[in-house]
Tab-separated table of C-alpha atoms in Angstrom:
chain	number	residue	atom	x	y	z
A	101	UNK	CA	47.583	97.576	153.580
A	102	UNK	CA	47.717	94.502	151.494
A	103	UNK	CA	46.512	96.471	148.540
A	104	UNK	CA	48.547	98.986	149.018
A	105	UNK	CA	51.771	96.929	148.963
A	106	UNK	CA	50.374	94.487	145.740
A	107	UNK	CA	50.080	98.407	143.927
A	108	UNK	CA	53.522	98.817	145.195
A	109	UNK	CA	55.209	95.555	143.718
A	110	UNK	CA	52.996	95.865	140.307
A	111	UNK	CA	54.162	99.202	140.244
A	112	UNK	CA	58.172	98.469	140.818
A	113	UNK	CA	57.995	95.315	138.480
A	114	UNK	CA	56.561	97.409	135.508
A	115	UNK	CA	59.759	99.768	136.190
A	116	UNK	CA	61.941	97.110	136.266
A	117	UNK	CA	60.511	95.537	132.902
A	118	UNK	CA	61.720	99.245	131.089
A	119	UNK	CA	64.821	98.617	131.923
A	120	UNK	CA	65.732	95.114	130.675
A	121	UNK	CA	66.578	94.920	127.142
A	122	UNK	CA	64.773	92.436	124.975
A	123	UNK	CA	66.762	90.356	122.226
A	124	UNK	CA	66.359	91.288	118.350
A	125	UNK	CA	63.702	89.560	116.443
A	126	UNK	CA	65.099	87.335	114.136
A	127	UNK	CA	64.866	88.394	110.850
A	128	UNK	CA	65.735	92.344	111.914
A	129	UNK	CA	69.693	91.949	111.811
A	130	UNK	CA	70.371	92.679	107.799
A	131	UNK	CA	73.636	92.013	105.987
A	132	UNK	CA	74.976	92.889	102.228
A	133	UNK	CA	76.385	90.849	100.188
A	134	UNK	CA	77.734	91.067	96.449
A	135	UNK	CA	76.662	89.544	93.353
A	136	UNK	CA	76.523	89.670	89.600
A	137	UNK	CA	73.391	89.434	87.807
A	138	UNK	CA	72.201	86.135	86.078
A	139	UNK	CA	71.109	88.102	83.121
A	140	UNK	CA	72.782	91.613	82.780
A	141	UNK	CA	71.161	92.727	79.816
A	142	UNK	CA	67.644	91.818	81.095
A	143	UNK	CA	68.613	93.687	84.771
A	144	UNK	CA	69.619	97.035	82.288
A	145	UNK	CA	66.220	96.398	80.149
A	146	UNK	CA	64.420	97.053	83.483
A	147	UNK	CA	66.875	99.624	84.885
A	148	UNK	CA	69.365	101.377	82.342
A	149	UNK	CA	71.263	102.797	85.219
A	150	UNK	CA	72.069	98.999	86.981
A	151	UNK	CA	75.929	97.837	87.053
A	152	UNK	CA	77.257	93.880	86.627
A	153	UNK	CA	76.960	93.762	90.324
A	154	UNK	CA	73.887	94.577	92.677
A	155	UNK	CA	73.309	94.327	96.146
A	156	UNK	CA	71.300	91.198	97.951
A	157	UNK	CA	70.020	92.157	101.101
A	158	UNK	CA	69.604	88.793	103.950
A	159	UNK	CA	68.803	88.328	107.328
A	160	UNK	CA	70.451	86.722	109.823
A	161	UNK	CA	69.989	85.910	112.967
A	162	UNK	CA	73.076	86.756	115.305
A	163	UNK	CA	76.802	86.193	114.326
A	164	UNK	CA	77.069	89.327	112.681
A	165	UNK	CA	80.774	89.286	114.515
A	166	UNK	CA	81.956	86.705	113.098
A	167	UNK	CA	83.281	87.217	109.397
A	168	UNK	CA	83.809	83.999	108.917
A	169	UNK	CA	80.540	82.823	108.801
A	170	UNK	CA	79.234	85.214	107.119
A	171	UNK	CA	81.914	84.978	104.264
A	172	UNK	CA	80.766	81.055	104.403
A	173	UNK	CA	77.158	81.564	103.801
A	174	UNK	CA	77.900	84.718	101.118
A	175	UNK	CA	79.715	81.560	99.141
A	176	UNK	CA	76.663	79.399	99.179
A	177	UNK	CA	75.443	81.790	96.717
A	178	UNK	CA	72.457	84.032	96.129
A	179	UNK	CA	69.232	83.231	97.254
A	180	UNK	CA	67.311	85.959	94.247
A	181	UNK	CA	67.245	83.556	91.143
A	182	UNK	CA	68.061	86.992	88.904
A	183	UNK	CA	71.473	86.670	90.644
A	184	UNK	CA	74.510	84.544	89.795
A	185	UNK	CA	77.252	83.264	92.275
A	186	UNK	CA	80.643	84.059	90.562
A	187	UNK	CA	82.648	81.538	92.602
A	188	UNK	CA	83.386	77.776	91.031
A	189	UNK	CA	82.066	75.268	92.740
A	190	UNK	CA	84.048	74.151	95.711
A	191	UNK	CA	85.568	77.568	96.279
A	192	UNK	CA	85.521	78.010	100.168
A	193	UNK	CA	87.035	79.902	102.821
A	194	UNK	CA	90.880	78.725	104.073
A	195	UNK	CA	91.961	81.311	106.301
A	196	UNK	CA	90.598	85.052	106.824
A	197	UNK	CA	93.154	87.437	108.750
A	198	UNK	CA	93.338	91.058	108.999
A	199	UNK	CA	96.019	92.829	109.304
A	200	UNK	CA	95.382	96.590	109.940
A	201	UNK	CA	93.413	98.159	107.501
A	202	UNK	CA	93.822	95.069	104.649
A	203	UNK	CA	91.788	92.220	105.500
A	204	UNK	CA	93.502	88.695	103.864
A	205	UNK	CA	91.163	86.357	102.463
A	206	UNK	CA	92.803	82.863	101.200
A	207	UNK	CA	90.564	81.006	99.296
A	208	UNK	CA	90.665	77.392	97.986
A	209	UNK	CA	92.442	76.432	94.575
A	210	UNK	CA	88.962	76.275	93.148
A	211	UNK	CA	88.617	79.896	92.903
A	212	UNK	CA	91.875	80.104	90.540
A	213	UNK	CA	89.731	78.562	87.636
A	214	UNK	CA	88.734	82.084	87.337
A	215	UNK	CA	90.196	84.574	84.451
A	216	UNK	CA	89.944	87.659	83.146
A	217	UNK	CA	86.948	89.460	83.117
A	218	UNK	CA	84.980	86.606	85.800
A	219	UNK	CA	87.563	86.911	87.758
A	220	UNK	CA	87.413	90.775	88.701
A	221	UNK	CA	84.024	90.574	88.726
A	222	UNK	CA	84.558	87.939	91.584
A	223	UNK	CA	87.099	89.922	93.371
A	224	UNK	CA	85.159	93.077	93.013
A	225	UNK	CA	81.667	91.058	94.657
A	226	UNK	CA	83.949	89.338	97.338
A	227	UNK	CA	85.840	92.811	97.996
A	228	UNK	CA	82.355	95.067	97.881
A	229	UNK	CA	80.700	92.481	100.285
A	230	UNK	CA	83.454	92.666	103.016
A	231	UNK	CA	83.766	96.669	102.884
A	232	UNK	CA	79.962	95.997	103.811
A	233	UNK	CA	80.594	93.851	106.481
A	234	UNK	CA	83.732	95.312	107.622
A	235	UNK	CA	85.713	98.310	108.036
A	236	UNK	CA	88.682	97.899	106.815
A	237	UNK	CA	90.120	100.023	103.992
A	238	UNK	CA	91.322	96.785	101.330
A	239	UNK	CA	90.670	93.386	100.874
A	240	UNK	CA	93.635	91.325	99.637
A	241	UNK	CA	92.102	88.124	97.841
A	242	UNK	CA	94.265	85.131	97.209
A	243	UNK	CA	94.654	81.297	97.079
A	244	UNK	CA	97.207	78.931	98.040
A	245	UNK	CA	100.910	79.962	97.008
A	246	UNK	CA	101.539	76.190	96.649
A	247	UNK	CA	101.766	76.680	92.995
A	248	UNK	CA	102.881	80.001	91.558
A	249	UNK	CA	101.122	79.379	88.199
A	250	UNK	CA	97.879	79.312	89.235
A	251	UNK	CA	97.872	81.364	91.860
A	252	UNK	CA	95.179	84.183	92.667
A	253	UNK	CA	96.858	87.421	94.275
A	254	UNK	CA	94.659	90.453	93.913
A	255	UNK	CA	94.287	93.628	96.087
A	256	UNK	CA	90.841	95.859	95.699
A	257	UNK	CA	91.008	99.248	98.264
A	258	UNK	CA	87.843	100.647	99.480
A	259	UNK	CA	88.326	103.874	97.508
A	260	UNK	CA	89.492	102.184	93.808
A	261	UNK	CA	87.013	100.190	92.708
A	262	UNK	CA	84.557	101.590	90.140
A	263	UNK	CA	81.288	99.519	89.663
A	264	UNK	CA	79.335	102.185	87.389
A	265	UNK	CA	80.827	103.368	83.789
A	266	UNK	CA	81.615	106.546	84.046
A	267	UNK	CA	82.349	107.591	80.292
A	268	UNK	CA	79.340	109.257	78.464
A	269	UNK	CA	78.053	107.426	75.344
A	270	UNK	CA	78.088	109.176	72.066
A	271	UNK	CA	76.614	108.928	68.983
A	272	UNK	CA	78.234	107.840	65.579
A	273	UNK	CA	79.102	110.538	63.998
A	274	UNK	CA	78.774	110.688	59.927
């Protein structure tokens, strides 16, 4: 009889074991962030096809809720030497909000250094990184309005940003 109810709880706790749900290995929750190459033209010399901005793939462990901290590590940079941050040093995080389809990222004055051409390349990697990591449909980036002359204001939808050239080259003609 003893036997018989020892094969009985053995049995009942290997059923019980199928049902309980193990945590995730670290290292198996992936995110995507955003950046520009380091060197563009050596990136196209290995793949003609590449854009300005690729794709660097990271694990985390947990927190893949909160936006916040994952917009705070994506500004510590890339960890693939071949990529480039396009932030300024001290650009950080001020104050994320969404409101409903736009998420609202303020960032510190640092970031309005940027112009022209590095600057929509760093919208486009911020704005490509949260449409990863969210789903909202645009990503509104600014800084402080504290002064109006320097300020960054600049809104990037889901839908309007092209990454890849889509014009065909031709050849000189004579």
């Amino acid at each position: 009889m003893k036997r018989y109810a020892a094969s009985m709880l053995l049995i009942l706790w290997t059923i019980s074991l199928c049902a309980c749900s193990f945590p995730q290995a670290a290292g198996n929750d992936p995110v995507t962030f955003y950046y520009p190459w380091a060197d563009l033209n050596a990136a196209m010399e290995l793949d003609p096809g590449c854009t300005a901005i690729t794709a660097e793939e990271r694990d985390i462990s947990g927190r893949r809720d909160s936006l916040s901290y994952l917009l705070s590590l994506y500004f510590r940079g890339p960890l693939d030497s071949s990529l480039n941050s396009p932030f300024p040093a001290g650009t950080s995080l001020l104050n994320l909000q969404q409101e409903d389809s736009t998420l609202i990222i303020t960032l510190s004055t640092a970031f309005a250094q940027l112009k022209g051409i590095d600057l929509t390349i760093a919208c486009n990697c911020l704005a490509q990184t949260c449409f990863e990591l969210s789903v909202v449909q645009e990503v509104l980036i600014q800084t402080s309005q504290d002064d109006a002359e320097t300020a960054v204001s600049v809104s990037i939808g889901r839908n309007n940003s092209l990454l890849t050239d889509t014009i065909p080259q031709t050849t000189p003609t004579e």
